[in-house]
Each structure stands twice: as C-alpha cells, then as structure tokens.
mmCIF file of C-alpha atoms in Angstrom:
data_model
loop_
_atom_site.group_PDB
_atom_site.id
_atom_site.type_symbol
_atom_site.label_atom_id
_atom_site.label_comp_id
_atom_site.label_asym_id
_atom_site.label_seq_id
_atom_site.Cartn_x
_atom_site.Cartn_y
_atom_site.Cartn_z
ATOM 1 C CA MET A 253 -4.080 3.206 -33.755
ATOM 2 C CA THR A 254 -4.226 -0.184 -31.919
ATOM 3 C CA ASP A 255 -4.315 -3.669 -33.197
ATOM 4 C CA CYS A 256 -5.911 -5.393 -30.440
ATOM 5 C CA VAL A 257 -8.033 -8.474 -29.359
ATOM 6 C CA ALA A 258 -11.408 -7.611 -27.790
ATOM 7 C CA GLU A 259 -14.030 -9.632 -25.905
ATOM 8 C CA LEU A 260 -17.607 -9.403 -27.113
ATOM 9 C CA LEU A 261 -19.733 -8.872 -24.232
ATOM 10 C CA SER A 262 -23.386 -8.631 -25.616
ATOM 11 C CA ILE A 263 -25.438 -7.778 -28.322
ATOM 12 C CA ARG A 264 -28.553 -5.555 -27.677
ATOM 13 C CA PRO A 265 -31.041 -6.147 -30.525
ATOM 14 C CA LEU A 266 -32.867 -2.915 -31.824
ATOM 15 C CA ALA A 267 -35.446 -2.882 -34.613
ATOM 16 C CA GLN A 268 -35.637 -4.578 -37.882
ATOM 17 C CA GLY A 269 -31.773 -5.860 -38.064
ATOM 18 C CA TYR A 270 -30.360 -3.226 -36.138
ATOM 19 C CA GLN A 271 -27.931 -4.338 -33.032
ATOM 20 C CA VAL A 272 -25.684 -2.599 -30.707
ATOM 21 C CA LEU A 273 -22.401 -4.615 -29.960
ATOM 22 C CA THR A 274 -20.693 -4.106 -26.750
ATOM 23 C CA LEU A 275 -16.887 -4.971 -26.877
ATOM 24 C CA HIS A 276 -14.538 -4.884 -23.763
ATOM 25 C CA ALA A 277 -11.399 -3.081 -25.560
ATOM 26 C CA PRO A 278 -9.691 -0.787 -22.857
ATOM 27 C CA GLU A 279 -6.983 0.411 -25.489
ATOM 28 C CA LEU A 280 -9.591 1.224 -28.097
ATOM 29 C CA ALA A 281 -12.016 2.729 -25.556
ATOM 30 C CA ALA A 282 -9.373 5.005 -24.116
ATOM 31 C CA GLU A 283 -8.307 6.319 -27.542
ATOM 32 C CA ALA A 284 -11.705 6.806 -29.375
ATOM 33 C CA GLN A 285 -13.030 10.014 -30.548
ATOM 34 C CA PRO A 286 -16.417 10.799 -32.085
ATOM 35 C CA GLY A 287 -16.490 10.400 -35.579
ATOM 36 C CA GLN A 288 -13.602 7.555 -35.744
ATOM 37 C CA PHE A 289 -14.218 4.159 -36.676
ATOM 38 C CA VAL A 290 -12.847 0.452 -36.131
ATOM 39 C CA HIS A 291 -11.758 -2.137 -38.341
ATOM 40 C CA LEU A 292 -13.004 -5.353 -37.160
ATOM 41 C CA GLN A 293 -12.527 -8.859 -38.244
ATOM 42 C CA VAL A 294 -15.530 -11.001 -38.178
ATOM 43 C CA PRO A 295 -14.877 -14.503 -36.861
ATOM 44 C CA THR A 296 -15.396 -17.499 -39.294
ATOM 45 C CA LEU A 297 -14.553 -15.094 -42.344
ATOM 46 C CA GLU A 298 -10.749 -14.854 -41.509
ATOM 47 C CA ALA A 299 -10.041 -16.538 -44.880
ATOM 48 C CA SER A 300 -11.609 -13.626 -46.558
ATOM 49 C CA ARG A 301 -8.581 -11.212 -45.035
ATOM 50 C CA LEU A 302 -10.917 -8.387 -45.544
ATOM 51 C CA ARG A 303 -11.976 -6.554 -42.320
ATOM 52 C CA ARG A 304 -15.505 -4.622 -41.900
ATOM 53 C CA PRO A 305 -15.457 -0.856 -40.761
ATOM 54 C CA PHE A 306 -17.787 0.309 -38.136
ATOM 55 C CA SER A 307 -18.302 3.803 -36.734
ATOM 56 C CA ILE A 308 -18.069 3.986 -32.972
ATOM 57 C CA TYR A 309 -21.036 4.623 -31.427
ATOM 58 C CA ASP A 310 -19.889 5.161 -28.062
ATOM 59 C CA ALA A 311 -16.830 4.633 -25.625
ATOM 60 C CA GLN A 312 -16.596 4.640 -22.047
ATOM 61 C CA PRO A 313 -12.858 4.634 -20.712
ATOM 62 C CA GLU A 314 -13.898 3.950 -17.423
ATOM 63 C CA THR A 315 -15.182 0.380 -18.105
ATOM 64 C CA GLY A 316 -13.038 -0.479 -21.311
ATOM 65 C CA HIS A 317 -16.186 -0.690 -23.046
ATOM 66 C CA LEU A 318 -16.482 0.072 -26.937
ATOM 67 C CA PHE A 319 -20.032 0.153 -28.485
ATOM 68 C CA ILE A 320 -20.923 -0.354 -32.170
ATOM 69 C CA LEU A 321 -24.401 0.014 -33.658
ATOM 70 C CA TYR A 322 -24.946 -1.566 -36.929
ATOM 71 C CA LYS A 323 -27.522 -2.955 -39.150
ATOM 72 C CA VAL A 324 -27.399 -6.565 -40.763
ATOM 73 C CA VAL A 325 -27.447 -5.797 -44.506
ATOM 74 C CA GLY A 326 -25.070 -8.807 -45.883
ATOM 75 C CA PHE A 327 -23.251 -11.856 -45.591
ATOM 76 C CA GLY A 328 -20.712 -10.480 -43.047
ATOM 77 C CA THR A 329 -22.812 -8.444 -40.804
ATOM 78 C CA ALA A 330 -25.243 -11.464 -40.572
ATOM 79 C CA ARG A 331 -22.105 -13.872 -39.468
ATOM 80 C CA LEU A 332 -21.358 -10.908 -36.724
ATOM 81 C CA ALA A 333 -24.786 -10.879 -35.580
ATOM 82 C CA ALA A 334 -24.465 -14.853 -34.780
ATOM 83 C CA VAL A 335 -21.206 -14.395 -32.708
ATOM 84 C CA PRO A 336 -21.594 -15.680 -29.222
ATOM 85 C CA PRO A 337 -21.059 -13.359 -26.272
ATOM 86 C CA GLY A 338 -17.144 -14.262 -24.781
ATOM 87 C CA THR A 339 -15.870 -14.577 -28.430
ATOM 88 C CA LYS A 340 -12.519 -12.746 -28.976
ATOM 89 C CA LEU A 341 -12.828 -10.492 -31.869
ATOM 90 C CA ASN A 342 -9.525 -8.775 -33.780
ATOM 91 C CA VAL A 343 -10.016 -4.999 -33.834
ATOM 92 C CA LEU A 344 -8.010 -2.267 -35.418
ATOM 93 C CA GLY A 345 -8.540 1.274 -34.318
ATOM 94 C CA PRO A 346 -9.668 3.882 -33.629
ATOM 95 C CA ILE A 347 -9.033 5.166 -37.307
ATOM 96 C CA GLY A 348 -9.688 8.421 -38.833
ATOM 97 C CA ARG A 349 -10.324 11.986 -38.362
ATOM 98 C CA PRO A 350 -12.712 12.804 -35.799
ATOM 99 C CA PHE A 351 -15.416 15.532 -35.666
ATOM 100 C CA PRO A 352 -14.285 18.873 -34.398
ATOM 101 C CA LEU A 353 -15.625 19.480 -30.837
ATOM 102 C CA GLU A 354 -15.731 23.300 -30.507
ATOM 103 C CA PRO A 355 -18.831 24.554 -32.701
ATOM 104 C CA ALA A 356 -19.209 28.119 -33.691
ATOM 105 C CA GLY A 357 -23.064 27.938 -33.320
ATOM 106 C CA THR A 358 -25.921 25.532 -31.918
ATOM 107 C CA PRO A 359 -24.914 22.113 -32.940
ATOM 108 C CA TYR A 360 -27.276 20.619 -35.521
ATOM 109 C CA LEU A 361 -26.676 16.832 -35.700
ATOM 110 C CA VAL A 362 -28.236 14.970 -38.816
ATOM 111 C CA GLY A 363 -28.689 11.381 -39.134
ATOM 112 C CA GLY A 364 -30.003 8.970 -41.529
ATOM 113 C CA GLY A 365 -30.833 5.403 -40.407
ATOM 114 C CA TYR A 366 -28.006 3.937 -38.475
ATOM 115 C CA GLY A 367 -25.890 7.211 -39.529
ATOM 116 C CA VAL A 368 -27.072 8.067 -36.147
ATOM 117 C CA ALA A 369 -24.337 6.082 -34.642
ATOM 118 C CA PRO A 370 -21.467 8.511 -34.229
ATOM 119 C CA LEU A 371 -23.633 11.261 -33.515
ATOM 120 C CA TRP A 372 -24.487 9.784 -30.039
ATOM 121 C CA PHE A 373 -20.907 9.414 -29.109
ATOM 122 C CA LEU A 374 -20.323 13.363 -30.544
ATOM 123 C CA SER A 375 -23.714 14.718 -28.576
ATOM 124 C CA ARG A 376 -21.524 13.327 -25.371
ATOM 125 C CA LYS A 377 -18.539 15.371 -26.107
ATOM 126 C CA LEU A 378 -19.800 18.540 -27.492
ATOM 127 C CA PRO A 379 -19.673 21.476 -25.025
ATOM 128 C CA ARG A 380 -23.245 22.411 -25.795
ATOM 129 C CA LYS A 381 -26.459 20.681 -26.811
ATOM 130 C CA GLY A 382 -28.357 21.559 -29.733
ATOM 131 C CA ILE A 383 -30.805 19.779 -32.090
ATOM 132 C CA LEU A 384 -30.744 16.128 -33.557
ATOM 133 C CA PHE A 385 -32.523 15.552 -36.889
ATOM 134 C CA VAL A 386 -32.840 12.097 -37.843
ATOM 135 C CA GLY A 387 -34.755 10.713 -40.890
ATOM 136 C CA GLY A 388 -35.494 7.372 -42.381
ATOM 137 C CA ARG A 389 -37.792 5.187 -44.647
ATOM 138 C CA THR A 390 -40.109 4.121 -41.848
ATOM 139 C CA ALA A 391 -40.280 4.596 -38.119
ATOM 140 C CA ALA A 392 -38.144 1.337 -37.433
ATOM 141 C CA ASP A 393 -35.373 3.486 -39.357
ATOM 142 C CA ILE A 394 -35.457 5.905 -36.305
ATOM 143 C CA LEU A 395 -32.820 4.796 -33.681
ATOM 144 C CA GLU A 396 -31.908 5.743 -30.021
ATOM 145 C CA THR A 397 -33.923 9.031 -30.028
ATOM 146 C CA GLU A 398 -35.048 8.686 -26.460
ATOM 147 C CA ARG A 399 -31.245 8.421 -25.325
ATOM 148 C CA PHE A 400 -30.763 12.033 -26.912
ATOM 149 C CA ARG A 401 -33.996 13.190 -25.514
ATOM 150 C CA GLU A 402 -32.982 12.424 -21.945
ATOM 151 C CA ALA A 403 -29.414 13.800 -22.325
ATOM 152 C CA GLY A 404 -31.256 17.307 -23.113
ATOM 153 C CA TRP A 405 -31.110 17.030 -27.146
ATOM 154 C CA GLU A 406 -33.988 18.363 -28.756
ATOM 155 C CA VAL A 407 -35.126 15.588 -31.817
ATOM 156 C CA ARG A 408 -36.899 16.409 -34.701
ATOM 157 C CA VAL A 409 -37.710 13.427 -36.982
ATOM 158 C CA ALA A 410 -38.792 12.749 -40.417
ATOM 159 C CA THR A 411 -39.884 9.517 -42.143
ATOM 160 C CA GLN A 412 -40.496 8.823 -45.690
ATOM 161 C CA ASP A 413 -43.700 7.172 -45.233
ATOM 162 C CA GLY A 414 -45.080 9.410 -42.309
ATOM 163 C CA SER A 415 -44.941 6.722 -39.729
ATOM 164 C CA LEU A 416 -43.109 8.766 -37.292
ATOM 165 C CA GLY A 417 -42.412 12.684 -37.258
ATOM 166 C CA VAL A 418 -43.182 14.823 -40.356
ATOM 167 C CA GLN A 419 -43.144 12.961 -43.461
ATOM 168 C CA GLY A 420 -40.621 13.502 -46.077
ATOM 169 C CA LEU A 421 -36.694 14.144 -45.979
ATOM 170 C CA VAL A 422 -34.756 15.058 -42.842
ATOM 171 C CA THR A 423 -33.707 18.125 -44.621
ATOM 172 C CA ALA A 424 -37.336 19.334 -44.472
ATOM 173 C CA PRO A 425 -37.169 19.833 -40.612
ATOM 174 C CA LEU A 426 -33.554 21.055 -41.017
ATOM 175 C CA ASP A 427 -34.478 23.897 -43.408
ATOM 176 C CA ALA A 428 -36.959 25.232 -41.003
ATOM 177 C CA ALA A 429 -34.593 25.343 -38.093
ATOM 178 C CA LEU A 430 -31.935 26.881 -40.287
ATOM 179 C CA ALA A 431 -34.536 29.412 -41.191
ATOM 180 C CA ALA A 432 -35.092 30.310 -37.471
ATOM 181 C CA ASP A 433 -31.544 29.834 -36.459
ATOM 182 C CA PRO A 434 -28.934 30.049 -39.401
ATOM 183 C CA GLN A 435 -26.106 30.353 -36.922
ATOM 184 C CA ALA A 436 -25.952 26.894 -36.423
ATOM 185 C CA GLU A 437 -22.943 24.281 -37.083
ATOM 186 C CA LEU A 438 -23.815 20.922 -38.913
ATOM 187 C CA PHE A 439 -22.604 17.538 -38.315
ATOM 188 C CA ALA A 440 -24.044 14.686 -40.450
ATOM 189 C CA CYS A 441 -23.696 11.047 -40.987
ATOM 190 C CA GLY A 442 -25.647 8.902 -43.459
ATOM 191 C CA PRO A 443 -26.296 8.093 -47.117
ATOM 192 C CA ASP A 444 -24.359 10.137 -49.564
ATOM 193 C CA GLY A 445 -27.508 11.711 -51.079
ATOM 194 C CA MET A 446 -28.334 13.263 -47.589
ATOM 195 C CA LEU A 447 -24.760 14.140 -46.902
ATOM 196 C CA LYS A 448 -24.579 16.001 -50.359
ATOM 197 C CA ALA A 449 -27.989 17.963 -49.166
ATOM 198 C CA VAL A 450 -26.545 18.901 -45.809
ATOM 199 C CA GLY A 451 -23.469 20.088 -47.563
ATOM 200 C CA GLU A 452 -25.433 22.118 -49.788
ATOM 201 C CA ARG A 453 -27.179 23.884 -46.876
ATOM 202 C CA ALA A 454 -24.161 24.421 -45.006
ATOM 203 C CA ILE A 455 -22.671 26.136 -48.106
ATOM 204 C CA ALA A 456 -25.654 28.259 -48.841
ATOM 205 C CA HIS A 457 -25.884 29.614 -45.061
ATOM 206 C CA ASN A 458 -22.220 30.128 -45.066
ATOM 207 C CA ILE A 459 -21.781 27.934 -41.981
ATOM 208 C CA LYS A 460 -19.684 24.855 -41.222
ATOM 209 C CA GLY A 461 -21.104 21.855 -42.264
ATOM 210 C CA TRP A 462 -18.688 18.345 -41.116
ATOM 211 C CA LEU A 463 -19.824 15.313 -43.151
ATOM 212 C CA SER A 464 -18.785 11.670 -42.167
ATOM 213 C CA LEU A 465 -18.287 9.810 -45.563
ATOM 214 C CA ASP A 466 -18.869 6.442 -46.152
ATOM 215 C CA LYS A 467 -17.108 4.738 -48.583
ATOM 216 C CA HIS A 468 -16.013 0.820 -49.318
ATOM 217 C CA MET A 469 -12.714 0.148 -47.769
ATOM 218 C CA ALA A 470 -10.114 -2.656 -48.059
ATOM 219 C CA CYS A 471 -7.395 -2.267 -45.790
ATOM 220 C CA GLY A 472 -8.507 0.514 -43.650
ATOM 221 C CA VAL A 473 -5.051 1.928 -43.328
ATOM 222 C CA GLY A 474 -4.593 4.266 -46.204
ATOM 223 C CA ALA A 475 -2.523 1.960 -48.313
ATOM 224 C CA CYS A 476 -5.051 0.150 -50.802
ATOM 225 C CA LEU A 477 -6.526 3.501 -52.148
ATOM 226 C CA ALA A 478 -9.931 1.729 -52.485
ATOM 227 C CA CYS A 479 -11.909 4.326 -50.490
ATOM 228 C CA VAL A 480 -10.670 7.522 -52.594
ATOM 229 C CA GLN A 481 -12.744 11.208 -52.482
ATOM 230 C CA LYS A 482 -12.027 14.094 -54.606
ATOM 231 C CA LEU A 483 -11.392 16.976 -52.410
ATOM 232 C CA ARG A 484 -10.861 20.871 -53.265
ATOM 233 C CA THR A 485 -7.686 22.341 -51.916
ATOM 234 C CA ALA A 486 -5.849 25.656 -52.266
ATOM 235 C CA GLU A 487 -3.444 24.008 -54.628
ATOM 236 C CA GLY A 488 -6.683 22.370 -56.794
ATOM 237 C CA GLU A 489 -8.475 19.147 -56.562
ATOM 238 C CA LYS A 490 -7.003 16.136 -55.447
ATOM 239 C CA LEU A 491 -7.856 12.554 -53.976
ATOM 240 C CA ALA A 492 -8.148 11.822 -50.334
ATOM 241 C CA ARG A 493 -8.211 8.750 -48.705
ATOM 242 C CA VAL A 494 -11.647 8.438 -46.589
ATOM 243 C CA CYS A 495 -10.349 5.991 -44.094
ATOM 244 C CA VAL A 496 -7.049 8.241 -42.828
ATOM 245 C CA ASP A 497 -7.644 11.627 -44.164
ATOM 246 C CA GLY A 498 -11.412 11.221 -43.091
ATOM 247 C CA PRO A 499 -13.993 10.183 -42.583
ATOM 248 C CA ILE A 500 -14.653 13.581 -41.577
ATOM 249 C CA PHE A 501 -14.780 16.332 -44.116
ATOM 250 C CA GLU A 502 -15.965 19.858 -44.214
ATOM 251 C CA ALA A 503 -18.691 20.394 -46.904
ATOM 252 C CA ARG A 504 -16.710 22.970 -48.913
ATOM 253 C CA ASP A 505 -13.902 20.774 -49.478
ATOM 254 C CA ILE A 506 -15.877 17.949 -50.792
ATOM 255 C CA VAL A 507 -16.220 17.330 -54.858
ATOM 256 C CA TRP A 508 -19.254 15.178 -55.457
#
C-alpha cells in the first residue's frame, strides 16, 4: 500500500454521469491487482478528512497510468468530476484482497452498473476468456461492453426496462448459461441484492463465487471498523473488515 500524489491526466465522459478518470500514478499502477481499490482525497474537500474509495478499473504499469470508472452520485463525486486535468490528487492504495486469477471452470463475470469497473481489469488478467453478464436499469447503465467483445469475451446484457438485451435482471441470462455449463466460476461486482443472488447460484451449483462487496468506508485501512461484514469461518461467525480483509469474499463465507 502506497500513499502517493497522483496527477489527474484526463476525465472521459461516458453515459448519464459515468466517467473514466486517468491518473498518472506509477507506484500504484505497478502494484494494483484486479479487485483492489484506492482511497482518494477529493480536492477542495480536504477539510472533511474522509477519502472516497474507488475500484480500480485498469492499471498500466508500462505507462504508470491508473484508471477509475465511477458515477457522479453525490457531493464528493460531483466535486471530483469538476477537477481540471493537471491537478495533483492524494491517493492511498492499492488496498484489499484481489480476485483469484486461476478459475477452475469457465469464468463468468457478473456486473451491475458501474460494478463492471473491476471486472474489466480482471478480464485482462485471467488466463482464459469466458462470458460477461452485465445488467442495469436502462441501456445507459450498460458500460464499456464493446471493450470486452473486442478482447474476445462473449457479452450478455439485461436491462430492467428492456431497452438493451433481455428484459429483466442479469440473473436471467446467468441462469441460462449455468444450465448449459454448470462448471463455471463466478466473479461479481454490483449492488448487494445482485451479489446475494449470484452467491446463491454459486452455492446451488457447488461452484466458486467471488463477490466484491461495497461498504461505506471511513479510514480504508482497517482501523475504524466502519465497513464490517459478518462471515462464516471454521471457528464460527466473525466480523471482517471489507477494506482490508476483502473486498473480495467467497460466496459461502458471507452471512447476509
């Protein structure tokens, strides 16, 4: 983990408030693994003392570039979206346990909205390609799927309003794929309801399901205990810190 000053190189707008931030942060880019995150201090909000956690969308050690995909949803992210290129940002990371990179079966990546962010980084590091399942409320919430297709991944889309792909939840195309190939391994990032549903399917099919949990964080380094999650262990249930003990957990270990 490194506490460093990174330069904001660019902000690339996507759809409906989604953006990709490019930072020049060589130390972080060299260390980052899929599933980890960074804790970023938003300029002009230093007085609040609280950083914001962001999943790592991609990292390029050869250029020193680190990428963050996020959505403007509140005061902090709105301020971040207004920061001009060339600004220096204080960034702590990479933090947390990454996704495992040796799937026993076909990798199925399941993303909800901007939960697709760490899955792109993961897709570049896995030794084999599989299927990306991505869901959202509307077509505007389906992000960066062409990048996955161009990289050789099959993409299956579901939207709740039917504006793109099949109408319904992302678990519908996932269920169809699991019925045809139950020897997959699941990797998911998105809202809790989706993660719980994906975890239930992993357990039902007796396969691994790696879930990226999202909790409100204050310190990001395991000291404040603001992001605890109950887990099952051989010794019984215990509380884990999502920031440093996660954010990646296996489905069977999580107590919802």
